[in-house]
Short mmCIF file of N, CA and C in Angstrom, two decimals:
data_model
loop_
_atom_site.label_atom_id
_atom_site.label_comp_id
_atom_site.label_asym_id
_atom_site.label_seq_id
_atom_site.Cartn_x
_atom_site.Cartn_y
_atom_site.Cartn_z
N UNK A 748 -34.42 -111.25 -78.38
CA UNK A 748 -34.42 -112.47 -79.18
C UNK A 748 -35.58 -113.35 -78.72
N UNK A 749 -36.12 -113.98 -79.51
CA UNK A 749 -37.42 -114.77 -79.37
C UNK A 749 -36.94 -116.11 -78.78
N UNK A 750 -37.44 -116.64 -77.47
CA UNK A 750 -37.29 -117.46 -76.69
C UNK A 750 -37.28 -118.98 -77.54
N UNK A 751 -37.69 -119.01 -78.79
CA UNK A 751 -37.38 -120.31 -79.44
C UNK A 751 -36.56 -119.93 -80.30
N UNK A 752 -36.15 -119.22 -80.89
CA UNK A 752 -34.60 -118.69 -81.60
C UNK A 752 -33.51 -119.16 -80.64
N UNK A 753 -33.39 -118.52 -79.80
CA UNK A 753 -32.46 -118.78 -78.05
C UNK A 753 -32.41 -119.81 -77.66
N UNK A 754 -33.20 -121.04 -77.96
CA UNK A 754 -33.63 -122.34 -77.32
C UNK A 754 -32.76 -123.00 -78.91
N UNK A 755 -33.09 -122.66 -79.76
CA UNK A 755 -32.49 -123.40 -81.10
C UNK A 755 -30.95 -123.26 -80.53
N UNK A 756 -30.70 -122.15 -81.08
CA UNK A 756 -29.24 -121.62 -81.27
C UNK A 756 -28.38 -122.61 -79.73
N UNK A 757 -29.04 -123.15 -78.64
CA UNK A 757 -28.55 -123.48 -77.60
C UNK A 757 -28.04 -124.62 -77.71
N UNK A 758 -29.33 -125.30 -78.22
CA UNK A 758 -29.43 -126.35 -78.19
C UNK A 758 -28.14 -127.22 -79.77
N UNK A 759 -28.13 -126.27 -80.49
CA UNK A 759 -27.67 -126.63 -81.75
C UNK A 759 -25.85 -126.38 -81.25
N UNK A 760 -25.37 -125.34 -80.20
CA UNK A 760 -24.35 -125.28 -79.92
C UNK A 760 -24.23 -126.18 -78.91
N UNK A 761 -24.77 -126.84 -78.08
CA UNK A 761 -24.08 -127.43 -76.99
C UNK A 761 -24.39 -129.09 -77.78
N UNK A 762 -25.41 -129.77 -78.24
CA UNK A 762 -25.64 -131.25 -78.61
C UNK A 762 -24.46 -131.10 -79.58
N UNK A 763 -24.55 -129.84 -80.68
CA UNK A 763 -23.54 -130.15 -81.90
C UNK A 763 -24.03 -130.91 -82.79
N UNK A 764 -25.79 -129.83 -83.66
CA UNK A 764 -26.31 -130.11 -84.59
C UNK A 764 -26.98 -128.97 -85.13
N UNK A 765 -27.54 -129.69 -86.55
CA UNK A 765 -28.01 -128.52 -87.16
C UNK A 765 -29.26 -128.89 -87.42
N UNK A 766 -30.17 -127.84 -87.87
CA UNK A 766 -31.23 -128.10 -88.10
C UNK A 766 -32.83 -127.92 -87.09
N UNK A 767 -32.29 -128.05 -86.02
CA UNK A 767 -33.30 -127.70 -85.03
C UNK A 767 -34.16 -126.94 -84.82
N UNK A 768 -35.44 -127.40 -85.12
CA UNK A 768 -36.63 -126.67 -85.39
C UNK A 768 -38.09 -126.86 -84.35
N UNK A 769 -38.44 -125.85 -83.89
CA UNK A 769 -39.76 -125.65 -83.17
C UNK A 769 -40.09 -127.38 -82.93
N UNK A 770 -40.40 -127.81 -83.29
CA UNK A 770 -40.74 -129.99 -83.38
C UNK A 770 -39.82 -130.49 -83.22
N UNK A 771 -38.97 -129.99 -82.85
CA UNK A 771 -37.70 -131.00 -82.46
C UNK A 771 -37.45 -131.27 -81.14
N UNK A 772 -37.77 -132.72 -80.66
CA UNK A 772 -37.63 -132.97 -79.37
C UNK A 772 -36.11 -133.09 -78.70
N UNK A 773 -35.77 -132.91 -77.65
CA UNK A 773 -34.41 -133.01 -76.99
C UNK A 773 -34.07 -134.16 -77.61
N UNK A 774 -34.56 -135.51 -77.07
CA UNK A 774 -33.95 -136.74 -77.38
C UNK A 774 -32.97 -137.53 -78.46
N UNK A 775 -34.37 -136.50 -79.45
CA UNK A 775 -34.17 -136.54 -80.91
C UNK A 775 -33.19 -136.61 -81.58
N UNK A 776 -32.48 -135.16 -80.87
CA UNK A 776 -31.18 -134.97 -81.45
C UNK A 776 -29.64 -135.17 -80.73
N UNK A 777 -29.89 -136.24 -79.69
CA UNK A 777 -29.29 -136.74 -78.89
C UNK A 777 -29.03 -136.22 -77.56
N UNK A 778 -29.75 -135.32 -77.10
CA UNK A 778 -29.96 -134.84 -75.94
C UNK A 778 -29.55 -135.86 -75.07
N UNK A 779 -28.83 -135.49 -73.33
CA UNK A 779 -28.44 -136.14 -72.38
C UNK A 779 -27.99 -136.05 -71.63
N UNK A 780 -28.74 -136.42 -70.14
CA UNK A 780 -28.45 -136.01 -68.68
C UNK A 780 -26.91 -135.01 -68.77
N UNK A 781 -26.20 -135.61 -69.33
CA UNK A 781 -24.77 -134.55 -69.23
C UNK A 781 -24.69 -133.55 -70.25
N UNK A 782 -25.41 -133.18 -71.39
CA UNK A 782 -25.77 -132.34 -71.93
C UNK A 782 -26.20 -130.83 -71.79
N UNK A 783 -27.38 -131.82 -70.90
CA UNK A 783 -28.26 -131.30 -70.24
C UNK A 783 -27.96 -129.92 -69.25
N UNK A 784 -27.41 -130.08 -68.38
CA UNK A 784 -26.29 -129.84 -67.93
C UNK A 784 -26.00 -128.17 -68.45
N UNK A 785 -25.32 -128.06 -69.72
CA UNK A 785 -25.16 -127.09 -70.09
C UNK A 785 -26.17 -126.69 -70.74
N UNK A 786 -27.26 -127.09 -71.40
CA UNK A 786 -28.13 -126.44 -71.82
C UNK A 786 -29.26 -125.81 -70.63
N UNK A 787 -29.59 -126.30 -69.56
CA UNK A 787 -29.73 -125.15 -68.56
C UNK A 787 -29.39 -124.19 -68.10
N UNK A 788 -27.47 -124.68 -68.04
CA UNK A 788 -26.77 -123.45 -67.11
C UNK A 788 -26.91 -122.59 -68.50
N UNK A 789 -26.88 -122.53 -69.89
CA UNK A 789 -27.38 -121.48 -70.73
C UNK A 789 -28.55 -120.53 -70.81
N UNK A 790 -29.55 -121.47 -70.75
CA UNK A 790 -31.00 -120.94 -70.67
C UNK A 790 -30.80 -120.13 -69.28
N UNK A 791 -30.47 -120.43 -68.59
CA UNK A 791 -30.15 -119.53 -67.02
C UNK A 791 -29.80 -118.35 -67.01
N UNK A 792 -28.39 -118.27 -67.63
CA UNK A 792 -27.62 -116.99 -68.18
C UNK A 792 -28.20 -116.22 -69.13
N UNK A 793 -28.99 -116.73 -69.96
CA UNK A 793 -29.82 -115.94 -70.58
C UNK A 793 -31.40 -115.19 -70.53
N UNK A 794 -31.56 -115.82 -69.57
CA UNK A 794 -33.54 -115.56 -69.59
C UNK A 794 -33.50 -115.02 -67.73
N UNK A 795 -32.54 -116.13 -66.86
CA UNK A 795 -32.50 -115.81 -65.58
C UNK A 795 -33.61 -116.67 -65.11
N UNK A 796 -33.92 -117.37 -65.84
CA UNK A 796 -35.19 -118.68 -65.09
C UNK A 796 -34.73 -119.98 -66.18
N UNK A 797 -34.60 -121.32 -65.48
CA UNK A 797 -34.50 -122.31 -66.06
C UNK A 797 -35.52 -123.84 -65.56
N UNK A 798 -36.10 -124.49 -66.71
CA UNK A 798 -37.23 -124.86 -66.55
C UNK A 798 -36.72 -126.80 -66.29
N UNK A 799 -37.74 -127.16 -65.63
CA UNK A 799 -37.53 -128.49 -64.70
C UNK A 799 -36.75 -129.04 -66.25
N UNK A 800 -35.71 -130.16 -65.75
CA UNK A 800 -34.92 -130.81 -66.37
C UNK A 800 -36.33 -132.05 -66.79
N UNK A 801 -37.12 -132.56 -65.94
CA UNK A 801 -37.93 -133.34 -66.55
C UNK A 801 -38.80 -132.90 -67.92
N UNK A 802 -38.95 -132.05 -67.99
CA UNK A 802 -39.89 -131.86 -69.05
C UNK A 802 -38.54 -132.20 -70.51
N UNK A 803 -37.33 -132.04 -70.26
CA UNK A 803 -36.98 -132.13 -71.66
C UNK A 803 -36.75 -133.86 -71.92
N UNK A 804 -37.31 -134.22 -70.79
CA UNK A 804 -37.54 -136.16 -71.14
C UNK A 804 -38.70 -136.85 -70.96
N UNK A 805 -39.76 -135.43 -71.27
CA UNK A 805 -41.17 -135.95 -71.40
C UNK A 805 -41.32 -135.79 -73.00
N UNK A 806 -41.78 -136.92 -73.69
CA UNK A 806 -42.40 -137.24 -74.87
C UNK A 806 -43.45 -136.26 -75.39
N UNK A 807 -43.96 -135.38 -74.99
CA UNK A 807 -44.98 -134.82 -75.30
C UNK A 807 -44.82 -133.26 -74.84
N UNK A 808 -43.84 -133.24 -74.02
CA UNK A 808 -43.55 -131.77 -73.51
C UNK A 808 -42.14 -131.27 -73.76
N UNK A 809 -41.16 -131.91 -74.42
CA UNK A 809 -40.10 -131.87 -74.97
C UNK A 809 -39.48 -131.03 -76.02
N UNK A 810 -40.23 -131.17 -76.85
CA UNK A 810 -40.36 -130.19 -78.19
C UNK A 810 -39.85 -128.90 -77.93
N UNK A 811 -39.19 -128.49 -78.83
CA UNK A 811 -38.12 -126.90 -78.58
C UNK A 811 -39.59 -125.76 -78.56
N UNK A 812 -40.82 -126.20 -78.99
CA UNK A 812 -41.60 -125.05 -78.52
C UNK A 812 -42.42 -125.26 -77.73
N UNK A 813 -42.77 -126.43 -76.94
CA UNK A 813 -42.89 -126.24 -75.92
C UNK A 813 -42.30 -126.03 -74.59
N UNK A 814 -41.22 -126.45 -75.23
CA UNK A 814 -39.89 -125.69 -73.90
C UNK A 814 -40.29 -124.37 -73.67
N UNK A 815 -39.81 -123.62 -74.97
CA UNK A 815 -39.96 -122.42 -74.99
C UNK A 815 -41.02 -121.74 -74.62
N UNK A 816 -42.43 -122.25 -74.63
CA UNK A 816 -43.07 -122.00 -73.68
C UNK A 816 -43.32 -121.67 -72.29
N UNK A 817 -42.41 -122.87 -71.81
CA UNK A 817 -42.63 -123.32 -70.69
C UNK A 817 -41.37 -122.42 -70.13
N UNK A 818 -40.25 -121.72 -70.47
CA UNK A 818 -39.45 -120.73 -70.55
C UNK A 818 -39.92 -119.37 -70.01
N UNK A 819 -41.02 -118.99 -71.04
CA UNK A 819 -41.75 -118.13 -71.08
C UNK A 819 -42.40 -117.51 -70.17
N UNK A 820 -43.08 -118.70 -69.69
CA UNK A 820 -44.40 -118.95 -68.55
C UNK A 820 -43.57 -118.55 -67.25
N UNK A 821 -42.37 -119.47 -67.46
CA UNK A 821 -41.62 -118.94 -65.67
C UNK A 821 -40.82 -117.65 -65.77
N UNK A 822 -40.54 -116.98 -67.02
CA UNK A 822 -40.52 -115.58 -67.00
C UNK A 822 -41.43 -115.14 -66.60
N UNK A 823 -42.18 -114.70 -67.12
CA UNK A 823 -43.33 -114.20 -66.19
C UNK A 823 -44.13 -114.09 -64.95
N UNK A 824 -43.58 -115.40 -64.43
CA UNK A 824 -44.13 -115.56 -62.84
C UNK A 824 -42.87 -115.21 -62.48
N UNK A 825 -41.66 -115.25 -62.57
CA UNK A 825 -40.30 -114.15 -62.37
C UNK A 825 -40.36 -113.30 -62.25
N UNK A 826 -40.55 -112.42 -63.45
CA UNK A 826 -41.24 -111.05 -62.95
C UNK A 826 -42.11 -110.72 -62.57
N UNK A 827 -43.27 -111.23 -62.51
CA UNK A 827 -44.82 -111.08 -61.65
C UNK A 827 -44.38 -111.32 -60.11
N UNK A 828 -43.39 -112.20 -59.62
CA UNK A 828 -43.36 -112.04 -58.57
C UNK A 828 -42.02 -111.16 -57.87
N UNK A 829 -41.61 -110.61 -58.58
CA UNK A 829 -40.02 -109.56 -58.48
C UNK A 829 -40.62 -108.83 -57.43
N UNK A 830 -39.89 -108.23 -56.33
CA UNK A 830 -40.71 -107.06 -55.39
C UNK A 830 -40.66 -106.25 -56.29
N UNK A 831 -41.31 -104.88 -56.11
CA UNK A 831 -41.69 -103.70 -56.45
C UNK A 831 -40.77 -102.67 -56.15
N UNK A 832 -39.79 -102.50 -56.26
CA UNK A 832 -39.06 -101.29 -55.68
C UNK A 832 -39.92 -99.84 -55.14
N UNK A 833 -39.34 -99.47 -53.98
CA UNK A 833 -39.71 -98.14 -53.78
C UNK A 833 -40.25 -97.80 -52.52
#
Protein backbone atom coordinates (compact mmCIF):
# COMPACT_ATOMS: atom_id res chain seq x y z
CA UNK A 1 0.00 0.00 0.00
CA UNK A 2 1.30 3.44 -0.92
CA UNK A 3 2.55 5.32 2.14
CA UNK A 4 -0.03 8.26 1.48
CA UNK A 5 -3.04 5.86 0.98
CA UNK A 6 -1.88 4.41 4.69
CA UNK A 7 -1.40 7.94 6.03
CA UNK A 8 -5.11 8.90 4.63
CA UNK A 9 -6.95 5.85 5.68
CA UNK A 10 -5.16 6.60 9.37
CA UNK A 11 -5.66 9.59 9.71
CA UNK A 12 -9.45 9.56 8.49
CA UNK A 13 -9.98 6.55 11.12
CA UNK A 14 -8.52 7.85 14.18
CA UNK A 15 -9.53 12.15 13.83
CA UNK A 16 -13.05 10.70 12.39
CA UNK A 17 -13.18 12.37 8.92
CA UNK A 18 -13.58 12.17 5.47
CA UNK A 19 -12.06 13.46 2.74
CA UNK A 20 -8.40 13.61 3.39
CA UNK A 21 -6.27 14.33 0.71
CA UNK A 22 -2.39 14.57 -0.11
CA UNK A 23 -2.88 18.85 1.06
CA UNK A 24 -4.42 18.16 3.94
CA UNK A 25 -2.67 19.38 6.92
CA UNK A 26 -3.05 17.54 10.46
CA UNK A 27 -4.48 20.63 12.10
CA UNK A 28 -6.85 21.10 9.51
CA UNK A 29 -8.83 18.41 10.25
CA UNK A 30 -8.61 18.68 13.87
CA UNK A 31 -5.60 16.89 14.62
CA UNK A 32 -4.30 16.79 18.49
CA UNK A 33 -1.59 16.12 20.92
CA UNK A 34 -4.05 13.21 22.10
CA UNK A 35 -4.86 12.16 18.72
CA UNK A 36 -1.79 12.17 17.92
CA UNK A 37 -1.06 9.62 20.01
CA UNK A 38 -2.74 7.03 18.03
CA UNK A 39 -1.92 8.12 14.81
CA UNK A 40 1.78 7.24 15.49
CA UNK A 41 1.29 4.16 17.49
CA UNK A 42 -0.50 3.28 13.82
CA UNK A 43 2.03 4.49 11.47
CA UNK A 44 4.44 2.32 13.81
CA UNK A 45 2.52 -0.90 13.43
CA UNK A 46 2.46 -0.42 10.04
CA UNK A 47 5.68 0.84 8.32
CA UNK A 48 7.85 -0.03 11.75
CA UNK A 49 9.31 3.65 11.73
CA UNK A 50 7.33 6.63 13.08
CA UNK A 51 8.19 10.21 12.23
CA UNK A 52 8.91 13.23 14.88
CA UNK A 53 5.47 14.27 16.33
CA UNK A 54 6.73 17.91 15.52
CA UNK A 55 6.53 17.92 12.02
CA UNK A 56 2.68 17.18 12.13
CA UNK A 57 2.52 20.88 13.90
CA UNK A 58 4.74 22.44 11.47
CA UNK A 59 2.74 24.66 8.96
CA UNK A 60 4.65 23.82 6.08
CA UNK A 61 5.70 20.23 6.80
CA UNK A 62 2.37 18.92 7.92
CA UNK A 63 0.59 18.06 4.87
CA UNK A 64 -0.41 14.20 4.50
CA UNK A 65 2.32 14.22 1.66
CA UNK A 66 4.78 15.47 3.16
CA UNK A 67 4.40 13.28 6.06
CA UNK A 68 4.40 10.63 3.86
CA UNK A 69 7.47 11.52 2.70
CA UNK A 70 9.05 12.02 5.55
CA UNK A 71 7.67 8.25 6.41
CA UNK A 72 9.36 7.15 3.55
CA UNK A 73 12.74 8.72 4.02
CA UNK A 74 13.02 6.97 7.61
CA UNK A 75 12.09 3.73 5.91
CA UNK A 76 14.82 3.73 4.16
CA UNK A 77 17.47 4.79 6.54
CA UNK A 78 15.63 1.70 8.52
CA UNK A 79 16.52 -0.47 6.22
CA UNK A 80 19.79 1.03 4.97
CA UNK A 81 20.85 0.72 8.33
CA UNK A 82 19.30 -3.01 9.30
CA UNK A 83 22.55 -5.33 9.87
CA UNK A 84 23.18 -7.64 7.10
CA UNK A 85 22.57 -11.09 8.14
CA UNK A 86 25.08 -13.81 7.65
Amino acid sequence: MKTETMLIQILESVIGVKKVTGDTRFLDIGGNSLNLVEVLKQIKAKTGVAPSPRLFFDKTRSTVTALSAEIDALRELSNAAAPVAG
